[in-house]
Short mmCIF file of C-alpha atoms in Angstrom, two decimals:
data_model
loop_
_atom_site.label_atom_id
_atom_site.label_comp_id
_atom_site.label_asym_id
_atom_site.label_seq_id
_atom_site.Cartn_x
_atom_site.Cartn_y
_atom_site.Cartn_z
CA UNK A 18 0.00 0.00 0.00
CA UNK A 19 2.93 2.32 -0.69
CA UNK A 20 0.75 4.52 -2.94
CA UNK A 21 -1.68 5.24 -0.08
CA UNK A 22 -1.21 7.87 2.61
CA UNK A 23 -3.38 8.40 5.67
CA UNK A 24 -4.72 11.80 6.61
CA UNK A 25 -6.00 12.99 9.98
CA UNK A 26 -8.53 15.75 10.64
CA UNK A 27 -8.08 17.23 14.11
CA UNK A 28 -8.15 20.55 15.92
CA UNK A 29 -4.61 21.99 15.92
CA UNK A 30 -4.97 23.35 19.45
CA UNK A 31 -5.80 19.83 20.72
CA UNK A 32 -2.51 18.25 19.61
CA UNK A 33 -0.86 16.78 22.68
CA UNK A 34 -3.66 18.00 24.92
CA UNK A 35 -4.82 15.67 27.66
CA UNK A 36 -8.49 16.44 27.08
CA UNK A 37 -11.32 14.73 25.25
CA UNK A 38 -10.38 15.81 21.72
CA UNK A 39 -6.67 15.32 22.37
CA UNK A 40 -7.14 11.76 23.61
CA UNK A 41 -9.45 10.92 20.69
CA UNK A 42 -6.74 12.14 18.33
CA UNK A 43 -4.16 9.94 20.03
CA UNK A 44 -6.43 6.90 19.91
CA UNK A 45 -6.91 7.36 16.17
CA UNK A 46 -3.17 7.62 15.54
CA UNK A 47 -2.22 4.83 17.94
CA UNK A 48 -4.64 2.20 16.64
CA UNK A 49 -3.67 3.16 13.10
CA UNK A 50 -0.14 1.90 13.86
CA UNK A 51 -1.26 -1.71 14.23
CA UNK A 52 -1.56 -1.94 10.45
CA UNK A 53 0.01 1.18 8.90
CA UNK A 54 3.60 2.32 9.28
CA UNK A 55 3.64 5.16 6.76
CA UNK A 56 3.46 8.91 7.23
CA UNK A 57 0.30 10.75 8.27
CA UNK A 58 -0.64 14.22 7.01
CA UNK A 59 -2.71 16.29 9.44
CA UNK A 60 -4.95 19.31 8.95
CA UNK A 61 -7.93 20.96 10.63
CA UNK A 62 -10.32 20.31 7.71
CA UNK A 63 -10.65 18.03 4.71
CA UNK A 64 -10.11 20.72 2.07
CA UNK A 65 -6.78 21.81 3.54
CA UNK A 66 -5.71 18.20 4.05
CA UNK A 67 -6.33 17.19 0.44
CA UNK A 68 -4.53 20.28 -0.79
CA UNK A 69 -1.47 19.13 1.17
CA UNK A 70 -1.76 15.57 -0.15
CA UNK A 71 -2.16 16.83 -3.72
CA UNK A 72 1.34 18.29 -3.47
CA UNK A 73 2.76 14.80 -2.87
CA UNK A 74 3.00 11.85 -5.26
CA UNK A 75 0.48 9.63 -3.46
CA UNK A 76 -2.42 8.32 -5.55
CA UNK A 77 -4.82 7.61 -2.67
CA UNK A 78 -5.62 9.14 0.69
CA UNK A 79 -7.54 7.52 3.55
CA UNK A 80 -9.00 10.32 5.69
CA UNK A 81 -9.91 9.83 9.34
CA UNK A 82 -11.26 12.35 11.81
CA UNK A 83 -10.10 12.32 15.42
CA UNK A 84 -11.95 9.59 17.27
CA UNK A 85 -12.17 7.24 14.29
CA UNK A 86 -10.40 4.02 15.29
CA UNK A 87 -9.47 1.05 13.10
CA UNK A 88 -10.19 -2.20 14.90
CA UNK A 89 -7.35 -4.67 15.38
CA UNK A 90 -8.44 -8.25 14.78
CA UNK A 91 -6.51 -11.51 14.64
CA UNK A 92 -7.76 -14.37 12.48
CA UNK A 93 -5.95 -17.49 11.28
CA UNK A 94 -4.57 -16.82 7.81
CA UNK A 95 -6.39 -19.75 6.23
CA UNK A 96 -9.76 -18.22 7.21
CA UNK A 97 -9.14 -15.68 4.43
CA UNK A 98 -11.05 -13.14 6.53
CA UNK A 99 -10.94 -9.64 5.09
CA UNK A 100 -10.07 -6.94 7.60
CA UNK A 101 -9.96 -3.16 7.30
CA UNK A 102 -6.71 -2.89 5.35
CA UNK A 103 -7.51 -5.83 3.08
CA UNK A 104 -10.88 -4.24 2.31
CA UNK A 105 -9.35 -0.85 1.53
CA UNK A 106 -6.71 -2.38 -0.69
CA UNK A 107 -9.32 -4.42 -2.57
CA UNK A 108 -11.32 -1.24 -3.27
CA UNK A 109 -8.21 0.49 -4.57
CA UNK A 110 -7.28 -2.48 -6.72
CA UNK A 111 -10.70 -3.29 -8.15
CA UNK A 112 -12.70 -0.05 -8.34
CA UNK A 113 -12.48 3.10 -10.41
CA UNK A 114 -13.63 5.87 -8.08
CA UNK A 115 -13.07 9.42 -6.95
CA UNK A 116 -14.55 9.10 -3.46
CA UNK A 117 -15.65 6.19 -1.26
CA UNK A 118 -17.50 6.80 1.99
CA UNK A 119 -20.71 6.19 3.84
CA UNK A 120 -23.61 8.09 2.24
CA UNK A 121 -26.00 10.30 4.20
CA UNK A 122 -29.36 11.53 2.99
CA UNK A 123 -32.13 13.79 4.25
CA UNK A 124 -35.16 15.62 2.95
CA UNK A 125 -33.09 18.18 1.04
CA UNK A 126 -32.92 15.73 -1.86
CA UNK A 127 -29.14 15.73 -2.44
CA UNK A 128 -26.97 13.25 -0.57
CA UNK A 129 -23.78 13.87 1.36
CA UNK A 130 -21.08 11.85 3.10
CA UNK A 131 -20.16 10.92 6.64
CA UNK A 132 -16.73 12.43 7.14
CA UNK A 133 -15.29 10.19 9.87
CA UNK A 134 -13.65 8.00 7.21
CA UNK A 135 -13.23 8.69 3.47
CA UNK A 136 -11.09 7.16 0.74
CA UNK A 137 -10.04 9.62 -1.97
CA UNK A 138 -8.48 8.92 -5.37
CA UNK A 139 -5.98 11.78 -5.59
CA UNK A 140 -5.52 11.35 -9.35
CA UNK A 141 -9.12 12.55 -9.85
CA UNK A 142 -8.81 15.14 -7.09
CA UNK A 143 -5.86 16.78 -8.82
CA UNK A 144 -7.94 17.18 -11.99
CA UNK A 145 -10.77 19.16 -10.38
CA UNK A 146 -9.49 20.28 -6.92
CA UNK A 147 -13.06 20.22 -5.55
CA UNK A 148 -14.07 21.38 -2.09
CA UNK A 149 -15.81 18.90 0.20
CA UNK A 150 -19.04 20.88 0.11
CA UNK A 151 -20.43 22.32 3.34
CA UNK A 152 -24.19 22.66 3.89
CA UNK A 153 -25.66 25.47 1.74
CA UNK A 154 -28.51 27.93 2.13
CA UNK A 155 -29.02 28.68 -1.56
CA UNK A 156 -29.92 26.67 -4.66
CA UNK A 157 -27.10 24.98 -6.61
CA UNK A 158 -27.07 23.36 -10.03
CA UNK A 159 -25.89 19.81 -9.45
CA UNK A 160 -25.28 16.63 -11.39
CA UNK A 161 -28.35 14.36 -11.18
CA UNK A 162 -28.03 11.01 -9.49
CA UNK A 163 -29.70 7.67 -9.02
CA UNK A 164 -29.61 6.01 -5.61
CA UNK A 165 -29.37 2.23 -5.98
CA UNK A 166 -29.91 -0.49 -3.39
CA UNK A 167 -26.88 -0.86 -1.15
CA UNK A 168 -26.54 2.93 -0.96
CA UNK A 169 -24.55 3.36 -4.14
CA UNK A 170 -25.06 6.59 -6.08
CA UNK A 171 -24.88 6.41 -9.86
CA UNK A 172 -24.90 9.20 -12.43
CA UNK A 173 -28.46 9.68 -13.72
CA UNK A 174 -28.74 8.52 -17.35
CA UNK A 175 -30.70 11.60 -18.53
CA UNK A 176 -27.94 14.12 -17.94
CA UNK A 177 -28.68 17.79 -17.41
CA UNK A 178 -28.64 19.48 -13.99
CA UNK A 179 -30.91 19.50 -10.97
CA UNK A 180 -31.52 22.57 -8.82
CA UNK A 181 -31.40 21.80 -5.11
CA UNK A 182 -30.15 23.21 -1.81
CA UNK A 183 -27.53 20.68 -0.63
CA UNK A 184 -27.60 20.54 3.16
CA UNK A 185 -25.22 17.69 4.04
CA UNK A 186 -21.42 17.73 4.23
CA UNK A 187 -19.72 16.07 1.28
CA UNK A 188 -22.33 16.94 -1.34
CA UNK A 189 -19.74 18.49 -3.66
CA UNK A 190 -17.53 15.40 -3.60
CA UNK A 191 -20.56 13.42 -4.75
CA UNK A 192 -21.37 16.06 -7.37
CA UNK A 193 -17.76 15.96 -8.62
CA UNK A 194 -17.71 12.17 -8.79
CA UNK A 195 -20.92 12.16 -10.83
CA UNK A 196 -19.33 14.77 -13.10
CA UNK A 197 -16.53 12.31 -13.78
CA UNK A 198 -19.16 9.70 -14.60
CA UNK A 199 -18.16 7.68 -11.54
CA UNK A 200 -20.53 6.16 -8.97
CA UNK A 201 -20.13 6.79 -5.26
CA UNK A 202 -20.30 3.75 -3.04
CA UNK A 203 -19.85 2.97 0.62
CA UNK A 204 -17.23 0.77 2.23
CA UNK A 205 -17.55 -3.00 2.28
CA UNK A 206 -19.06 -4.68 5.33
CA UNK A 207 -15.60 -5.99 6.26
CA UNK A 208 -14.31 -2.42 6.47
CA UNK A 209 -17.35 -1.12 8.33
CA UNK A 210 -17.23 -3.90 10.93
CA UNK A 211 -13.54 -3.19 11.52
CA UNK A 212 -13.79 0.41 12.65
CA UNK A 213 -15.25 2.52 15.44
CA UNK A 214 -16.32 6.15 15.51
CA UNK A 215 -15.78 7.18 19.13
CA UNK A 216 -16.83 10.78 18.63
CA UNK A 217 -20.29 11.83 19.81
CA UNK A 218 -22.02 15.19 19.46
CA UNK A 219 -24.31 14.93 22.46
CA UNK A 220 -23.35 16.50 25.79
CA UNK A 221 -25.05 13.58 27.54
CA UNK A 222 -22.34 11.21 26.30
CA UNK A 223 -20.44 9.28 28.98
CA UNK A 224 -17.34 8.24 27.02
CA UNK A 225 -15.07 10.93 28.49
CA UNK A 226 -15.29 9.35 31.94
CA UNK A 227 -13.50 6.22 30.66
CA UNK A 228 -10.60 7.86 28.80
CA UNK A 229 -7.12 6.83 30.00
CA UNK A 230 -8.70 5.01 32.96
CA UNK A 231 -9.35 1.45 34.01
CA UNK A 232 -12.57 0.42 35.73
CA UNK A 233 -13.01 -3.27 36.55
CA UNK A 234 -16.78 -2.91 36.84
CA UNK A 235 -19.11 -3.76 33.97
CA UNK A 236 -19.57 -1.14 31.25
CA UNK A 237 -23.12 0.06 30.81
CA UNK A 238 -24.55 1.03 27.43
CA UNK A 239 -26.20 4.03 29.05
CA UNK A 240 -24.68 7.28 27.85
CA UNK A 241 -22.57 5.58 25.17
CA UNK A 242 -22.93 5.16 21.43
CA UNK A 243 -22.90 1.62 20.04
CA UNK A 244 -19.33 2.08 18.74
CA UNK A 245 -18.12 3.43 22.07
CA UNK A 246 -19.72 0.56 23.98
CA UNK A 247 -18.20 -2.12 21.72
CA UNK A 248 -14.77 -0.50 21.77
CA UNK A 249 -14.70 -0.10 25.55
CA UNK A 250 -15.66 -3.73 26.04
CA UNK A 251 -12.75 -4.84 23.82
CA UNK A 252 -10.44 -2.65 25.90
CA UNK A 253 -11.88 -4.00 29.14
CA UNK A 254 -11.24 -7.65 28.17
CA UNK A 255 -7.57 -6.88 27.63
CA UNK A 256 -7.16 -4.74 30.76
CA UNK A 257 -8.95 -7.27 32.94
CA UNK A 258 -6.71 -10.08 31.71
CA UNK A 259 -3.38 -8.45 30.89
CA UNK A 260 -1.63 -9.90 33.94
CA UNK A 261 -2.82 -13.47 33.30
CA UNK A 262 -2.62 -13.58 29.50
CA UNK A 263 -0.91 -16.33 27.51
CA UNK A 264 0.16 -16.32 23.85
CA UNK A 265 0.52 -19.95 22.79
CA UNK A 266 1.45 -18.89 19.25
CA UNK A 267 3.30 -15.91 17.84
CA UNK A 268 1.09 -13.55 15.86
CA UNK A 269 4.06 -11.81 14.25
CA UNK A 270 6.29 -13.49 11.67
CA UNK A 271 9.87 -14.75 11.96
CA UNK A 272 11.04 -12.83 8.89
CA UNK A 273 13.12 -10.43 10.97
CA UNK A 274 15.28 -13.23 12.39
CA UNK A 275 18.08 -13.28 9.86
CA UNK A 276 21.39 -14.35 11.46
CA UNK A 277 23.02 -11.21 12.81
CA UNK A 278 25.66 -12.44 15.22
CA UNK A 279 29.22 -13.63 14.64
CA UNK A 280 29.00 -15.68 17.84
CA UNK A 281 26.37 -18.09 19.18
CA UNK A 282 23.96 -16.55 21.65
CA UNK A 283 25.28 -16.63 25.20
CA UNK A 284 22.05 -15.59 26.92
CA UNK A 285 18.68 -15.06 25.28
CA UNK A 286 16.27 -12.81 27.17
CA UNK A 287 12.74 -13.31 25.87
CA UNK A 288 9.11 -12.62 26.69
CA UNK A 289 7.19 -15.80 27.42
CA UNK A 290 5.32 -16.03 24.12
CA UNK A 291 5.07 -18.59 21.35
CA UNK A 292 8.06 -20.17 19.64
CA UNK A 293 9.97 -17.10 18.53
CA UNK A 294 12.66 -17.61 21.20
CA UNK A 295 13.26 -21.08 19.73
CA UNK A 296 13.60 -19.54 16.28
CA UNK A 297 16.00 -16.87 17.61
CA UNK A 298 18.27 -19.60 19.00
CA UNK A 299 18.05 -21.55 15.73
CA UNK A 300 18.85 -18.44 13.65
CA UNK A 301 21.81 -17.29 15.73
CA UNK A 302 23.08 -20.58 17.11
CA UNK A 303 23.80 -21.74 20.64
CA UNK A 304 26.85 -22.96 22.47
CA UNK A 305 27.79 -25.06 25.48
CA UNK A 306 27.00 -22.19 27.88
CA UNK A 307 23.87 -20.80 26.18
CA UNK A 308 20.91 -20.16 28.46
CA UNK A 309 17.44 -18.65 28.19
CA UNK A 310 15.90 -16.13 30.57
CA UNK A 311 12.16 -15.63 30.20
CA UNK A 312 10.72 -12.36 31.51
CA UNK A 313 7.05 -11.42 31.39
CA UNK A 314 4.45 -9.40 33.29
CA UNK A 315 2.06 -12.37 33.13
CA UNK A 316 2.87 -14.99 35.78
CA UNK A 317 0.63 -17.46 33.98
CA UNK A 318 2.67 -17.03 30.80
CA UNK A 319 5.85 -17.82 32.73
CA UNK A 320 4.29 -20.87 34.40
CA UNK A 321 3.09 -22.28 31.07
CA UNK A 322 6.49 -21.66 29.44
CA UNK A 323 8.08 -23.62 32.31
CA UNK A 324 5.58 -26.45 31.79
CA UNK A 325 6.36 -26.60 28.06
CA UNK A 326 10.11 -26.69 28.59
CA UNK A 327 9.94 -29.36 31.28
CA UNK A 328 7.22 -31.67 29.93
CA UNK A 329 6.55 -31.25 26.19
CA UNK A 330 8.47 -33.38 23.69
CA UNK A 331 7.74 -31.20 20.65
CA UNK A 332 5.09 -33.50 19.16
CA UNK A 333 1.36 -32.90 18.66
CA UNK A 334 1.11 -29.43 20.15
CA UNK A 335 -2.73 -29.28 19.85
CA UNK A 336 -2.94 -32.31 22.18
CA UNK A 337 -0.60 -30.64 24.68
CA UNK A 338 -2.63 -27.42 24.48
CA UNK A 339 -5.63 -29.38 25.79
CA UNK A 340 -3.42 -30.52 28.68
CA UNK A 341 -2.35 -26.92 29.34
CA UNK A 342 -5.93 -25.66 29.38
CA UNK A 343 -6.89 -28.32 31.94
CA UNK A 344 -4.01 -27.40 34.23
CA UNK A 345 -4.55 -23.66 33.68
CA UNK A 346 -8.31 -23.32 33.16
CA UNK A 347 -10.08 -20.38 31.56
CA UNK A 348 -11.05 -17.71 32.64
CA UNK A 349 -8.44 -17.49 35.44
CA UNK A 350 -5.92 -17.91 32.61
CA UNK A 351 -6.67 -15.75 29.57
CA UNK A 352 -5.66 -17.34 26.28
CA UNK A 353 -4.99 -14.84 23.49
CA UNK A 354 -6.74 -16.68 20.68
CA UNK A 355 -8.21 -15.34 17.45
CA UNK A 356 -11.08 -12.87 17.34
CA UNK A 357 -14.07 -13.89 19.48
CA UNK A 358 -12.61 -17.27 20.50
CA UNK A 359 -12.05 -18.61 24.01
CA UNK A 360 -11.36 -22.17 25.28
CA UNK A 361 -15.13 -22.45 25.76
CA UNK A 362 -15.95 -22.14 22.05
CA UNK A 363 -12.68 -23.11 20.39
CA UNK A 364 -12.76 -25.30 17.29
CA UNK A 365 -9.93 -27.79 17.74
CA UNK A 366 -9.66 -28.28 14.01
CA UNK A 367 -8.60 -24.63 13.87
CA UNK A 368 -5.88 -25.34 16.42
CA UNK A 369 -4.64 -28.25 14.32
CA UNK A 370 -4.56 -26.12 11.16
CA UNK A 371 -2.79 -23.24 12.91
CA UNK A 372 -0.22 -25.74 14.17
CA UNK A 373 0.24 -27.12 10.66
CA UNK A 374 0.97 -23.58 9.48
CA UNK A 375 3.52 -23.20 12.28
CA UNK A 376 5.25 -26.44 11.32
CA UNK A 377 5.43 -25.32 7.69
CA UNK A 378 7.49 -22.31 8.81
CA UNK A 379 10.06 -24.73 10.23
CA UNK A 380 10.16 -27.11 7.31
CA UNK A 381 7.97 -29.81 8.84
CA UNK A 382 7.29 -31.61 12.12
CA UNK A 383 10.71 -33.28 12.43
CA UNK A 384 12.63 -30.05 11.79
CA UNK A 385 10.61 -28.30 14.47
CA UNK A 386 11.01 -31.11 16.99
CA UNK A 387 14.77 -31.24 16.45
CA UNK A 388 15.00 -27.50 17.14
CA UNK A 389 12.68 -27.74 20.13
CA UNK A 390 14.57 -30.61 21.77
CA UNK A 391 17.86 -28.75 21.38
CA UNK A 392 16.24 -25.60 22.79
CA UNK A 393 14.53 -27.20 25.82
CA UNK A 394 17.83 -28.82 26.83
CA UNK A 395 19.24 -25.35 27.50
CA UNK A 396 19.14 -23.96 31.05
CA UNK A 397 16.03 -21.79 31.55
CA UNK A 398 15.23 -19.11 34.08
CA UNK A 399 11.93 -17.31 34.69
CA UNK A 400 11.57 -13.71 35.84
CA UNK A 401 8.36 -11.80 36.61
CA UNK A 402 8.97 -8.34 35.13
CA UNK A 403 6.89 -5.45 33.78
CA UNK A 404 8.96 -3.36 31.35
CA UNK A 405 6.54 -0.46 31.81
CA UNK A 406 7.19 -0.35 35.54
CA UNK A 407 10.15 -1.93 37.33
CA UNK A 408 12.87 -3.38 35.08
CA UNK A 409 15.83 -3.01 37.46
CA UNK A 410 16.15 -6.75 38.11
CA UNK A 411 16.14 -7.53 34.38
CA UNK A 412 18.74 -4.83 33.64
CA UNK A 413 20.92 -6.07 36.47
CA UNK A 414 20.65 -9.62 35.13
CA UNK A 415 21.57 -8.61 31.59
CA UNK A 416 24.40 -6.29 32.61
CA UNK A 417 27.93 -7.20 31.51
CA UNK A 418 26.98 -10.54 29.92
CA UNK A 419 28.59 -11.48 26.61
CA UNK A 420 26.74 -12.39 23.39
CA UNK A 421 23.27 -11.44 24.63
CA UNK A 422 20.06 -11.12 22.64
CA UNK A 423 16.76 -9.66 23.88
CA UNK A 424 13.28 -9.92 22.39
CA UNK A 425 10.60 -7.83 24.10
CA UNK A 426 7.93 -8.24 21.37
CA UNK A 427 5.46 -5.32 21.45
CA UNK A 428 5.61 -4.69 25.21
CA UNK A 429 5.53 -0.93 24.63
CA UNK A 430 2.62 -1.14 22.18
CA UNK A 431 -0.16 -3.23 23.71
CA UNK A 432 -3.81 -2.46 24.35
CA UNK A 433 -2.82 -2.11 28.01
CA UNK A 434 -0.11 0.51 27.32
CA UNK A 435 -1.97 2.25 24.50
CA UNK A 436 -5.07 2.83 26.60
CA UNK A 437 -3.53 3.77 29.95
CA UNK A 438 -0.57 5.85 28.74
CA UNK A 439 -0.45 8.87 26.46
CA UNK A 440 1.81 8.91 23.42
CA UNK A 441 4.41 11.03 25.21
CA UNK A 442 4.34 8.73 28.24
CA UNK A 443 4.86 5.66 26.05
CA UNK A 444 7.65 7.40 24.15
CA UNK A 445 9.42 8.34 27.37
CA UNK A 446 9.05 4.81 28.76
CA UNK A 447 10.48 3.30 25.59
CA UNK A 448 13.35 5.76 25.25
CA UNK A 449 14.30 5.27 28.91
CA UNK A 450 14.24 1.51 28.37
CA UNK A 451 16.58 1.72 25.38
CA UNK A 452 18.92 4.11 27.19
CA UNK A 453 19.05 1.86 30.25
CA UNK A 454 19.61 -1.24 28.10
CA UNK A 455 22.42 0.46 26.16
CA UNK A 456 24.13 1.38 29.43
CA UNK A 457 23.65 -2.08 30.95
CA UNK A 458 24.79 -4.04 27.90
CA UNK A 459 25.68 -1.98 24.81
CA UNK A 460 26.46 -5.01 22.62
CA UNK A 461 23.17 -6.80 23.31
CA UNK A 462 21.25 -7.52 20.10
CA UNK A 463 17.73 -6.08 20.23
CA UNK A 464 14.42 -7.21 18.76
CA UNK A 465 10.84 -6.05 19.27
CA UNK A 466 8.76 -3.01 18.43
CA UNK A 467 8.88 0.56 19.70
CA UNK A 468 6.14 2.78 21.14
CA UNK A 469 4.83 3.38 17.59
CA UNK A 470 4.78 -0.36 16.80
CA UNK A 471 7.70 0.05 14.40
CA UNK A 472 10.06 -2.93 14.22
CA UNK A 473 13.38 -2.91 16.06
CA UNK A 474 15.95 -5.45 14.86
CA UNK A 475 19.38 -5.94 13.33
CA UNK A 476 21.16 -3.59 15.76
CA UNK A 477 22.86 -3.68 19.13
CA UNK A 478 21.40 -1.73 22.04
CA UNK A 479 24.02 1.03 21.71
CA UNK A 480 23.62 1.26 17.91
CA UNK A 481 19.86 1.56 18.27
CA UNK A 482 20.11 4.09 21.12
CA UNK A 483 22.52 6.30 19.15
CA UNK A 484 20.30 6.15 16.05
CA UNK A 485 17.25 7.00 18.16
CA UNK A 486 18.92 10.09 19.59
CA UNK A 487 19.60 11.60 16.17
CA UNK A 488 16.29 10.48 14.66
CA UNK A 489 13.50 11.00 17.19
CA UNK A 490 10.07 9.74 16.17
CA UNK A 491 6.71 11.45 16.43
CA UNK A 492 3.10 10.44 15.95
CA UNK A 493 2.95 11.40 12.28
CA UNK A 494 6.32 10.19 10.97
CA UNK A 495 7.70 7.13 12.72
CA UNK A 496 11.20 5.74 13.05
CA UNK A 497 12.23 2.87 10.83
CA UNK A 498 15.41 1.78 12.57
CA UNK A 499 15.52 -1.85 11.55
CA UNK A 500 16.81 -4.24 8.92
CA UNK A 501 13.41 -5.81 8.33
CA UNK A 502 9.89 -4.59 9.05
CA UNK A 503 7.24 -6.97 10.36
CA UNK A 504 3.73 -6.36 11.66
CA UNK A 505 3.24 -6.76 15.40
#
């Protein structure tokens, strides 16, 4: 999607502000970073934004207003489930359009557009440079239209003009599209079910009381829009279970694990998640004194890692998962499975297929088992540690060791951190972590993601820290200090 840039509509005086609009802006930008690592252009209105984008070489612009949040969902790849970004890319690839967005209509007779999310073809925009079209008080001559089922607007076959008073935002984008002979359609259902509009116009709205806070009590629908209620409940599930969560599989890929050490790993420090630590050892090699130190803020994750190392022989993981879930029952242990799935409704055929996909990454069952048996024979230690709070014990443990490697995954970019901490707070936490790590062990190889969810790999702690100092990131243009980018 290199030909697509994202745009943000927000109030300039709210940037960085710890108030309702400021937090909504941050939520939009933060959740965007789960699936988009490009630049963002910001303006206070759509017309100014598109003028800025028109001066670049991008062919498409996805506009969001502050408070519009793209949902992050995890599905097994073989489900072929279309998410937000897949849906947007399919529209770009398959449709000829000027504007795509949800259509609004009223008694004025001429339709408009909801402006929380719009997809604009900049190649057509540059031809006409149209304004969005604010509500009018006087009659305008407009291109006639035909509204078809499914809320798609087509150019009327008769031609000519209609005289109406357009009273809904976006009417001129529709008028321009019809002038090009192009229909205006809404987003696909997969896009619409993968986004939330958290902004509400009513003063009776209750959403502000939840911002940047955690409340363990049930969330009531009263005083909330449907989008706000659904979003808050997704947040609540993660906050309620963050300290007892377990990732049995890695969501991210192994593509960033190219060999980058002249020596075998002496000590691997790793979060207690999936099989990426096994792959790190395989990629970089191990020696007679190699050991593994697991650190995690979830005690359950550490306990299950210990169980795997001590009892599992590397065969038939789905069968062993059933054993794990009996020893560590849900809901006291929260298993991070795919969207909407818990141990109570899991389809075990899905587990088997996901495991087959994992084995394929290793070259088959025997190749994986050989790597696993070599890995589990290494000495293992387990440390309860929250990188966002107290990391002194971990830093002391890693200090002065030779040939170290650390993988912290996306510890600085989780639902927990993204909801409870502002962007500046997350940035400061991450930068302090990197500085402390570089002081403790400058030659330690680093791997994970930063506070913007941008990959970190291929560098030592000191190399990364020095690069970070001369190239500070911000919310709109992120750092890309890595050899290989993966999606966390």
